[in-house]
């Protein structure tokens, strides 16, 4: 047994001390680990697909000010998670940390919140990718644009999920290579788009417009831009832009069992992916807002952007050919992002199933001949398709003559992703604060700064999650005259409903058999390595 232990790498020894043998193929470098979170964050995805959430809920100031402010808070969240993954680099990541620090119940709820969030973010990114593929072709072809339908976009969405599944099942090493390529696609693509937005448009908006212009297209508050409600309710609705874009960085933890020198590599991967995405995303968004076109009266066409999003800006400021090129870059990046999301979600499903927490655990924890959780990949893809079915319902808050289509289902799915993921982050972050100096840190640590960092992180998550459970439009307010179920933000229904079901399941059954992470290595080996 001593000879066997001598042959283990430091990563395998660390994993063994945590109770697991090396099942997955550890072929990812530290850069590849950073790359998957950078790809999932994908500034070329969230910045564009959720641009309307920020724009219509406050206007330019909701983008130019909210993004950097929220970015600082999210970076603090990232630092707290870097410390945790350094101590516990396992595929279970978030839920494993919660189980270790707070017991089986904490782990059970954290794991399910994280799984719900990962499925939703996979769905949201894949659907956003389908939307931009459709936009790219529609911008170039008027005949194709004329046949637009939500059904067509949904079919493209299913194709995106299918292709992402095939790539994920083929090889873990292939995914590492794809994520490395994805980083450079995002860096080069975002840089090219910024340069195009600087040099191609005939005119740009002023600095004053970008940093002080505000308006209220939410339908709430009678369009007021100076009331208490505007600053503390309307603008926060737009937080979805930043909070959804800068998420999914827990992928560094889920892929830590496949990463060399994971205790340091995964920790750096989390905070670096956030930092560079916040910086790059801000530059990209500012370039987009500066490029907002003027209307016939010579003033910024705020209404046009509100209805048409970034595609309206690109077409009217750049022309059809440049707009098609920019949309192609973005759509391609979003495919990389969707594929990476599926990788992360499948690893979490595998790890949670390995510990018996998911119905059909034996199916989802089975590895293929290439040591890939193929069944988990397919399971997540199917779940992502199901949760996005409401996107087939058109929601028009305008008129037949002047339609204003609001992607309520897309905003709901992305809100579910943000709420599920960030609440799952909050539990171990809080538990780490509660355990205090008794916490056994890994190679990367925040030192005594955890005492304020972790509290700020938890507070930010709770506040933003509450905002994202609010109605997106007046027609979604219960008991109002305009209420209709098609307007409803179903994020709180899914999230709160899931928590109620989990509470019932835990008390009726799960607490009797779920004991947290199940070790799959000889306890004697783990004990010897601890000495």
Coordinates of C-alpha atoms in Angstrom, one line a residue:
X1 CA 0.0 0.0 0.0
X2 CA 2.9 2.3 0.8
X3 CA 4.3 1.8 -2.7
X4 CA 0.9 2.6 -4.2
X5 CA 0.8 5.9 -2.3
X6 CA 4.3 6.8 -3.3
X7 CA 3.1 6.6 -7.0
X8 CA 0.4 9.1 -6.4
X9 CA 0.8 12.7 -7.6
X10 CA 0.2 15.5 -5.2
X11 CA -3.2 16.1 -6.8
X12 CA -4.1 12.5 -6.3
X13 CA -3.0 12.6 -2.7
X14 CA -5.0 15.7 -2.0
X15 CA -8.0 14.1 -3.6
X16 CA -7.5 10.9 -1.6
X17 CA -7.4 12.9 1.7
X18 CA -10.8 14.3 0.7
X19 CA -12.0 10.7 0.2
X20 CA -11.9 10.1 -3.5
X21 CA -9.8 8.1 -6.0
X22 CA -8.7 9.6 -9.3
X23 CA -11.5 8.5 -11.6
X24 CA -11.7 11.4 -14.1
X25 CA -8.9 12.1 -16.5
X26 CA -6.6 14.8 -15.0
X27 CA -5.5 16.3 -18.4
X28 CA -6.4 20.0 -17.9
X29 CA -3.8 22.6 -17.3
X30 CA -4.3 25.6 -15.0
X31 CA -4.9 27.7 -18.1
X32 CA -7.6 25.3 -19.3
X33 CA -9.3 25.5 -15.9
X34 CA -9.3 29.3 -16.1
X35 CA -10.5 29.0 -19.7
X36 CA -13.7 27.1 -19.0
X37 CA -14.9 29.7 -16.5
X38 CA -13.9 32.6 -18.8
X39 CA -15.8 30.8 -21.7
X40 CA -18.9 30.3 -19.5
X41 CA -18.9 33.9 -18.4
X42 CA -18.5 34.8 -22.0
X43 CA -18.7 38.6 -22.4
X44 CA -19.8 38.1 -26.0
X45 CA -22.8 36.2 -24.7
X46 CA -24.3 37.7 -21.6
X47 CA -23.3 41.3 -22.5
X48 CA -25.3 41.1 -25.7
X49 CA -28.2 38.6 -24.9
X50 CA -29.1 40.5 -21.7
X51 CA -28.3 44.0 -22.9
X52 CA -32.0 44.8 -23.0
X53 CA -32.4 44.0 -19.3
X54 CA -30.0 46.8 -18.5
X55 CA -31.0 49.2 -21.2
X56 CA -34.8 49.2 -20.6
X57 CA -34.3 49.4 -16.8
X58 CA -32.5 52.7 -16.4
X59 CA -30.9 53.3 -19.8
X60 CA -27.1 54.0 -20.3
X61 CA -26.4 54.7 -16.6
X62 CA -27.8 51.2 -15.8
X63 CA -24.9 49.8 -17.9
X64 CA -22.1 52.4 -17.4
X65 CA -22.4 52.4 -13.6
X66 CA -24.1 49.2 -12.6
X67 CA -21.5 46.9 -14.4
X68 CA -18.3 48.1 -12.6
X69 CA -20.1 48.4 -9.2
X70 CA -21.6 44.9 -9.3
X71 CA -18.3 43.6 -10.9
X72 CA -16.4 44.6 -7.7
X73 CA -19.0 42.7 -5.5
X74 CA -18.8 39.6 -7.8
X75 CA -15.0 39.7 -7.6
X76 CA -15.2 39.6 -3.8
X77 CA -17.5 36.5 -4.2
X78 CA -14.9 35.0 -6.4
X79 CA -12.1 35.5 -3.9
X80 CA -14.2 33.8 -1.2
X81 CA -14.7 30.8 -3.5
X82 CA -11.1 30.7 -4.6
X83 CA -10.2 30.1 -1.0
X84 CA -12.7 27.2 -0.7
X85 CA -11.7 25.5 -3.9
X86 CA -8.1 25.6 -2.9
X87 CA -8.9 23.7 0.3
X88 CA -11.4 21.3 -1.4
X89 CA -10.6 20.8 -5.1
X90 CA -13.3 18.2 -6.0
X91 CA -15.8 17.9 -8.8
X92 CA -18.7 18.4 -6.4
X93 CA -17.3 21.8 -5.6
X94 CA -19.9 24.0 -4.1
X95 CA -22.0 21.2 -2.5
X96 CA -18.9 19.4 -1.2
X97 CA -17.8 22.5 0.6
X98 CA -21.2 23.0 2.2
X99 CA -21.3 19.3 3.3
X100 CA -17.8 19.6 4.8
X101 CA -18.5 22.8 6.6
X102 CA -22.2 22.5 7.5
X103 CA -23.2 18.8 7.3
X104 CA -25.4 16.7 5.0
X105 CA -28.5 19.0 5.0
X106 CA -26.4 22.0 3.9
X107 CA -24.8 19.9 1.2
X108 CA -28.1 18.5 0.0
X109 CA -29.7 22.0 -0.5
X110 CA -26.6 23.5 -1.9
X111 CA -26.1 20.7 -4.4
X112 CA -29.6 20.9 -5.7
X113 CA -29.6 24.7 -6.0
X114 CA -26.3 24.5 -7.9
X115 CA -27.7 21.8 -10.2
X116 CA -30.8 23.9 -10.9
X117 CA -28.6 26.9 -11.6
X118 CA -26.3 25.0 -13.9
X119 CA -29.1 23.5 -15.9
X120 CA -30.7 26.9 -16.2
X121 CA -27.5 28.6 -17.3
X122 CA -26.9 25.9 -19.9
X123 CA -30.4 26.5 -21.2
X124 CA -30.1 30.3 -21.2
X125 CA -26.7 30.3 -23.0
X126 CA -27.8 27.8 -25.6
X127 CA -31.0 29.7 -26.3
X128 CA -29.2 33.0 -26.5
X129 CA -26.8 31.3 -28.9
X130 CA -29.7 30.1 -31.0
X131 CA -31.2 33.6 -31.0
X132 CA -27.9 35.1 -32.2
X133 CA -27.5 32.5 -34.9
X134 CA -31.0 33.4 -36.1
X135 CA -30.2 37.1 -35.9
X136 CA -26.9 36.7 -37.9
X137 CA -28.7 34.9 -40.8
X138 CA -31.7 37.3 -40.6
X139 CA -29.5 40.3 -40.8
X140 CA -27.8 39.0 -44.0
X141 CA -31.0 37.5 -45.6
X142 CA -34.3 39.5 -45.8
X143 CA -36.2 36.4 -47.0
X144 CA -35.0 34.4 -44.0
X145 CA -35.9 37.2 -41.6
X146 CA -39.4 37.4 -43.1
X147 CA -40.1 33.8 -42.0
X148 CA -39.1 34.4 -38.3
X149 CA -40.8 32.4 -35.7
X150 CA -40.2 31.4 -32.1
X151 CA -40.5 27.8 -33.2
X152 CA -37.6 28.3 -35.6
X153 CA -35.4 29.7 -32.9
X154 CA -36.3 26.9 -30.6
X155 CA -35.3 24.3 -33.2
X156 CA -31.9 26.0 -33.6
X157 CA -31.7 25.9 -29.8
X158 CA -32.2 22.1 -29.8
X159 CA -29.5 21.7 -32.5
X160 CA -27.1 23.8 -30.4
X161 CA -27.7 21.5 -27.4
X162 CA -27.3 18.4 -29.5
X163 CA -23.9 19.6 -31.0
X164 CA -22.7 20.6 -27.6
X165 CA -23.6 17.2 -26.2
X166 CA -21.8 15.3 -28.9
X167 CA -18.6 17.4 -28.4
X168 CA -18.8 16.9 -24.6
X169 CA -19.3 13.1 -24.9
X170 CA -16.4 12.7 -27.4
X171 CA -13.5 13.5 -25.1
X172 CA -12.6 15.5 -22.0
X173 CA -9.3 16.5 -23.5
X174 CA -11.1 17.8 -26.6
X175 CA -13.1 20.1 -24.3
X176 CA -9.9 21.4 -22.7
X177 CA -8.6 22.2 -26.1
X178 CA -11.9 23.9 -27.1
X179 CA -11.8 26.0 -24.0
X180 CA -8.3 27.2 -24.7
X181 CA -9.3 28.2 -28.2
X182 CA -12.4 29.8 -26.8
X183 CA -10.4 32.2 -24.6
X184 CA -8.5 33.6 -27.6
X185 CA -11.8 33.7 -29.7
X186 CA -13.3 35.8 -26.9
X187 CA -10.2 38.1 -26.5
X188 CA -9.7 38.6 -30.2
X189 CA -13.4 38.7 -31.0
X190 CA -14.2 41.3 -28.3
X191 CA -11.2 43.4 -29.4
X192 CA -12.3 43.3 -33.0
X193 CA -15.9 44.3 -32.2
X194 CA -14.7 47.2 -30.0
X195 CA -12.4 48.5 -32.8
X196 CA -15.3 48.2 -35.3
X197 CA -17.6 50.1 -33.0
X198 CA -15.0 52.8 -32.7
X199 CA -14.0 53.3 -36.3
X200 CA -17.0 52.3 -38.5
X201 CA -19.9 54.4 -37.2
X202 CA -20.3 57.9 -38.7
X203 CA -21.2 59.3 -35.3
X204 CA -20.9 58.4 -31.6
X205 CA -22.8 59.5 -28.5
X206 CA -21.2 61.9 -26.0
X207 CA -19.5 60.9 -22.7
X208 CA -22.4 62.7 -20.9
X209 CA -24.9 60.6 -22.7
X210 CA -23.2 57.3 -21.8
X211 CA -22.7 58.2 -18.1
X212 CA -25.7 60.4 -17.3
X213 CA -28.6 59.5 -19.7
X214 CA -31.4 57.6 -18.0
X215 CA -34.9 56.5 -18.9
X216 CA -37.5 54.0 -17.7
X217 CA -38.9 51.6 -20.2
X218 CA -39.9 49.1 -17.6
X219 CA -43.6 50.1 -17.5
X220 CA -43.4 50.7 -13.8
X221 CA -43.4 54.1 -12.0
X222 CA -45.1 56.0 -14.9
X223 CA -41.8 56.3 -16.6
X224 CA -40.2 58.3 -13.8
X225 CA -36.4 58.6 -13.7
X226 CA -36.0 60.5 -10.5
X227 CA -38.2 58.7 -8.0
X228 CA -37.0 56.4 -5.2
X229 CA -38.6 53.5 -7.1
X230 CA -36.4 54.3 -10.1
X231 CA -33.1 54.1 -8.3
X232 CA -34.0 51.3 -5.9
X233 CA -36.3 49.1 -8.0
X234 CA -36.1 49.9 -11.7
X235 CA -32.3 50.1 -12.1
X236 CA -31.8 47.0 -9.9
X237 CA -34.0 45.0 -12.4
X238 CA -31.2 45.7 -14.8
X239 CA -28.7 43.9 -12.5
X240 CA -29.5 40.8 -14.4
X241 CA -27.2 42.0 -17.2
X242 CA -24.1 41.9 -15.0
X243 CA -25.1 39.2 -12.5
X244 CA -26.0 36.7 -15.3
X245 CA -23.0 37.5 -17.5
X246 CA -20.5 37.1 -14.6
X247 CA -21.6 33.7 -13.4
X248 CA -20.7 30.1 -14.0
X249 CA -17.2 30.6 -12.6
X250 CA -17.8 27.7 -10.3
X251 CA -16.8 25.6 -13.3
X252 CA -13.2 25.9 -12.1
X253 CA -14.3 23.9 -9.0
X254 CA -16.3 21.3 -11.0
X255 CA -13.3 20.7 -13.3
X256 CA -10.7 20.7 -10.4
X257 CA -10.5 16.8 -10.4
X258 CA -9.4 17.1 -14.0
X259 CA -6.9 19.9 -13.4
X260 CA -3.2 19.6 -12.6
X261 CA -2.1 21.5 -9.5
X262 CA -5.7 22.1 -8.8
X263 CA -5.3 23.6 -5.3
X264 CA -3.7 26.6 -6.8
X265 CA -4.8 26.4 -10.5
X266 CA -8.5 26.2 -9.8
X267 CA -8.3 29.0 -7.2
X268 CA -6.6 31.4 -9.6
X269 CA -9.0 30.3 -12.3
X270 CA -12.0 31.6 -10.4
X271 CA -10.9 35.1 -9.5
X272 CA -8.9 35.7 -12.7
X273 CA -11.9 34.6 -15.0
X274 CA -14.1 37.1 -13.1
X275 CA -11.5 40.0 -13.1
X276 CA -10.7 39.8 -16.8
X277 CA -14.3 39.3 -17.8
X278 CA -15.4 42.4 -15.7
X279 CA -12.7 44.5 -17.3
X280 CA -13.2 43.2 -20.9
X281 CA -17.0 43.3 -20.6
X282 CA -17.0 46.9 -19.4
X283 CA -14.9 48.1 -22.4
X284 CA -17.2 46.1 -24.8
X285 CA -20.4 47.5 -23.3
X286 CA -19.1 51.1 -23.3
X287 CA -18.2 50.7 -27.0
X288 CA -21.7 49.5 -27.7
X289 CA -23.4 52.4 -25.8
X290 CA -21.2 55.0 -27.5
X291 CA -22.3 53.5 -30.9
X292 CA -26.0 54.0 -30.3
X293 CA -27.4 55.5 -33.5
X294 CA -29.4 58.7 -33.7
X295 CA -33.0 58.8 -35.0
X296 CA -34.4 61.1 -37.7
X297 CA -34.5 64.0 -35.3
X298 CA -30.8 63.7 -34.7
X299 CA -31.0 62.4 -31.1
X300 CA -30.2 59.0 -29.7
X301 CA -32.7 56.4 -30.8
X302 CA -33.4 55.1 -27.3
X303 CA -36.7 53.5 -28.2
X304 CA -35.2 51.7 -31.2
X305 CA -32.5 50.1 -29.0
X306 CA -35.1 49.3 -26.4
X307 CA -37.1 47.2 -28.9
X308 CA -34.2 45.8 -31.1
X309 CA -31.4 45.4 -28.6
X310 CA -27.7 45.3 -29.7
X311 CA -28.7 44.0 -33.2
X312 CA -30.5 47.4 -33.8
X313 CA -27.3 49.2 -32.8
X314 CA -25.1 47.1 -35.0
X315 CA -27.3 47.3 -38.1
X316 CA -28.0 51.0 -37.9
X317 CA -24.6 52.1 -36.9
X318 CA -22.4 49.7 -38.8
X319 CA -24.5 48.6 -41.8
X320 CA -25.6 45.1 -42.8
X321 CA -22.3 43.6 -43.6
X322 CA -20.4 44.8 -40.6
X323 CA -23.4 43.9 -38.4
X324 CA -23.5 40.4 -39.8
X325 CA -19.8 40.0 -39.0
X326 CA -20.2 41.2 -35.4
X327 CA -23.2 39.0 -34.8
X328 CA -21.3 36.0 -36.2
X329 CA -18.4 36.6 -33.8
X330 CA -20.8 36.7 -30.9
X331 CA -22.9 33.7 -32.0
X332 CA -19.7 31.6 -32.3
X333 CA -18.5 32.7 -28.9
X334 CA -21.9 31.8 -27.5
X335 CA -21.6 28.3 -28.9
X336 CA -18.3 27.9 -27.1
X337 CA -20.0 29.2 -24.0
X338 CA -22.9 26.7 -24.2
X339 CA -20.6 23.8 -24.7
X340 CA -18.6 24.8 -21.6
X341 CA -21.7 25.2 -19.6
X342 CA -22.8 21.7 -20.4
X343 CA -19.3 20.4 -19.4
X344 CA -19.6 22.1 -16.0
X345 CA -23.2 21.0 -15.4
X346 CA -22.4 17.4 -16.3
X347 CA -19.5 17.3 -13.9
X348 CA -21.6 18.6 -11.1
X349 CA -24.4 16.1 -11.9
X350 CA -21.7 13.3 -12.0
X351 CA -20.3 14.3 -8.6
X352 CA -23.7 14.8 -6.9
X353 CA -24.8 11.4 -8.3
X354 CA -21.6 9.8 -7.2
X355 CA -22.7 10.6 -3.7
X356 CA -26.3 9.2 -4.2
X357 CA -28.2 12.5 -4.1
X358 CA -29.9 12.4 -7.5
X359 CA -32.6 9.9 -8.5
X360 CA -31.1 7.4 -10.9
X361 CA -27.6 8.1 -9.5
X362 CA -26.0 5.0 -10.9
X363 CA -27.0 6.2 -14.4
X364 CA -25.7 9.7 -14.0
X365 CA -22.4 8.7 -12.3
X366 CA -21.4 6.2 -14.9
X367 CA -18.3 7.1 -17.0
X368 CA -17.9 6.2 -20.6
X369 CA -14.8 4.3 -22.0
X370 CA -13.2 7.8 -22.4
X371 CA -13.8 8.6 -18.7
X372 CA -16.5 11.1 -19.5
X373 CA -19.9 11.3 -17.7
X374 CA -21.8 10.9 -21.0
X375 CA -25.2 10.1 -19.4
X376 CA -24.9 13.2 -17.2
X377 CA -24.2 15.2 -20.3
X378 CA -27.4 14.0 -22.0
X379 CA -29.5 14.3 -18.9
X380 CA -28.5 18.0 -18.5
X381 CA -29.2 18.7 -22.2
X382 CA -32.7 17.2 -22.0
X383 CA -33.4 19.1 -18.7
X384 CA -32.2 22.4 -20.3
X385 CA -34.5 21.9 -23.3
X386 CA -37.5 21.2 -21.0
X387 CA -37.0 24.3 -18.8
X388 CA -36.9 26.5 -21.9
X389 CA -40.2 25.3 -23.4
X390 CA -42.0 28.6 -22.3
X391 CA -39.8 30.4 -24.8
X392 CA -42.3 29.2 -27.5
X393 CA -44.9 31.6 -26.1
X394 CA -44.7 35.2 -27.6
X395 CA -44.9 38.0 -25.1
X396 CA -45.8 41.4 -26.7
X397 CA -46.2 44.3 -24.3
X398 CA -46.6 46.7 -27.3
X399 CA -49.3 46.8 -29.9
X400 CA -49.9 44.8 -33.1
X401 CA -48.8 47.9 -35.1
X402 CA -45.8 48.6 -32.9
X403 CA -44.9 45.4 -31.2
X404 CA -42.4 45.3 -28.3
X405 CA -41.5 41.7 -27.7
X406 CA -40.1 41.0 -24.3
X407 CA -38.2 37.7 -23.9
X408 CA -39.8 36.9 -20.6
X409 CA -39.0 33.2 -20.7
X410 CA -35.3 34.0 -21.5
X411 CA -35.1 36.5 -18.7
X412 CA -36.8 34.0 -16.4
X413 CA -34.4 31.2 -17.3
X414 CA -31.4 33.4 -16.8
X415 CA -32.8 34.7 -13.5
X416 CA -33.2 31.0 -12.4
X417 CA -29.6 30.5 -13.3
X418 CA -28.4 33.5 -11.3
X419 CA -30.6 32.8 -8.3
X420 CA -29.8 29.0 -8.2
X421 CA -26.1 29.4 -8.7
X422 CA -25.5 32.4 -6.4
X423 CA -27.6 31.0 -3.6
X424 CA -25.6 27.8 -3.8
X425 CA -22.5 29.9 -3.6
X426 CA -23.8 31.8 -0.5
X427 CA -24.3 28.7 1.7
X428 CA -20.6 27.5 1.8
X429 CA -19.4 31.1 1.8
X430 CA -21.5 31.8 4.9
X431 CA -20.4 28.5 6.5
X432 CA -16.8 29.3 5.9
X433 CA -17.3 32.6 7.7
X434 CA -19.1 30.9 10.6
X435 CA -16.3 28.3 11.1
X436 CA -13.8 31.2 11.4
X437 CA -10.1 30.5 12.0
X438 CA -10.8 26.7 12.5
X439 CA -11.0 26.5 8.7
X440 CA -8.0 24.5 7.2
X441 CA -7.0 26.7 4.2
X442 CA -5.3 25.3 1.1
X443 CA -2.5 26.8 -0.9
X444 CA -4.6 29.9 -1.8
X445 CA -6.1 31.9 1.1
X446 CA -7.7 35.2 1.9
X447 CA -6.1 35.3 5.4
X448 CA -8.1 37.4 7.9
X449 CA -9.9 39.3 5.1
X450 CA -12.5 36.5 5.0
X451 CA -14.1 38.2 8.1
X452 CA -15.6 41.0 5.9
X453 CA -15.3 39.5 2.4
X454 CA -17.6 36.6 3.1
X455 CA -20.3 38.8 4.8
X456 CA -20.3 41.2 1.9
X457 CA -20.5 38.3 -0.6
X458 CA -23.5 36.8 1.1
X459 CA -25.3 40.1 1.5
X460 CA -24.9 40.9 -2.2
X461 CA -26.2 37.5 -3.3
X462 CA -29.3 37.8 -1.1
X463 CA -30.2 41.4 -2.3
X464 CA -29.7 40.6 -6.0
X465 CA -31.6 37.3 -5.8
X466 CA -34.6 39.1 -4.3
X467 CA -34.6 41.7 -7.1
X468 CA -34.5 39.0 -9.7
X469 CA -37.6 37.3 -8.3
X470 CA -39.7 40.5 -9.0
X471 CA -42.0 40.9 -12.0
X472 CA -40.3 42.1 -15.2
X473 CA -43.4 43.9 -16.5
X474 CA -46.6 45.4 -15.0
X475 CA -48.6 42.6 -16.6
X476 CA -46.8 40.1 -14.3
X477 CA -48.0 41.7 -11.1
X478 CA -50.6 39.4 -9.5
X479 CA -54.2 40.8 -9.2
X480 CA -53.4 43.8 -11.5
X481 CA -55.9 44.6 -14.3
X482 CA -53.3 43.7 -17.0
X483 CA -52.2 40.4 -15.3
X484 CA -51.5 37.5 -17.7
X485 CA -49.6 34.3 -17.0
X486 CA -47.6 34.8 -20.2
X487 CA -46.0 37.8 -18.6
X488 CA -45.0 36.1 -15.3
X489 CA -41.4 35.8 -14.3
X490 CA -41.4 32.1 -13.3
X491 CA -38.0 32.3 -11.7
X492 CA -39.4 32.6 -8.1
X493 CA -42.0 29.9 -8.9
X494 CA -39.2 27.5 -9.9
X495 CA -36.8 28.5 -7.2
X496 CA -39.2 28.7 -4.2
X497 CA -41.1 25.7 -5.5
X498 CA -37.9 23.7 -5.7
X499 CA -36.9 24.7 -2.2
X500 CA -40.3 23.7 -0.8
X501 CA -40.1 20.3 -2.6
X502 CA -36.5 19.8 -1.4
X503 CA -37.6 20.6 2.2
X504 CA -40.4 18.1 2.0
X505 CA -38.1 15.5 0.4
X506 CA -35.4 16.1 3.0
X507 CA -37.6 15.7 6.0
X508 CA -39.7 12.8 4.6
X509 CA -36.8 10.7 3.2
X510 CA -33.5 12.2 2.2
X511 CA -32.2 12.9 5.7
X512 CA -32.5 9.2 6.5
X513 CA -30.1 8.1 3.7
X514 CA -28.1 11.1 2.5
X515 CA -25.0 11.5 4.6
X516 CA -23.1 13.9 2.3
X517 CA -20.1 13.0 0.1
X518 CA -19.4 9.2 -0.1
X519 CA -15.8 8.3 0.0
X520 CA -14.7 5.9 -2.7
X521 CA -11.2 5.3 -1.5
X522 CA -9.8 3.0 1.2
X523 CA -10.2 4.9 4.5
X524 CA -6.8 3.6 5.6
X525 CA -5.2 5.3 2.6
X526 CA -6.9 8.6 3.4
X527 CA -5.8 8.3 7.0
X528 CA -2.2 7.5 6.1
X529 CA -2.1 10.5 3.8
X530 CA -3.4 12.8 6.5
X531 CA -0.6 11.9 8.8

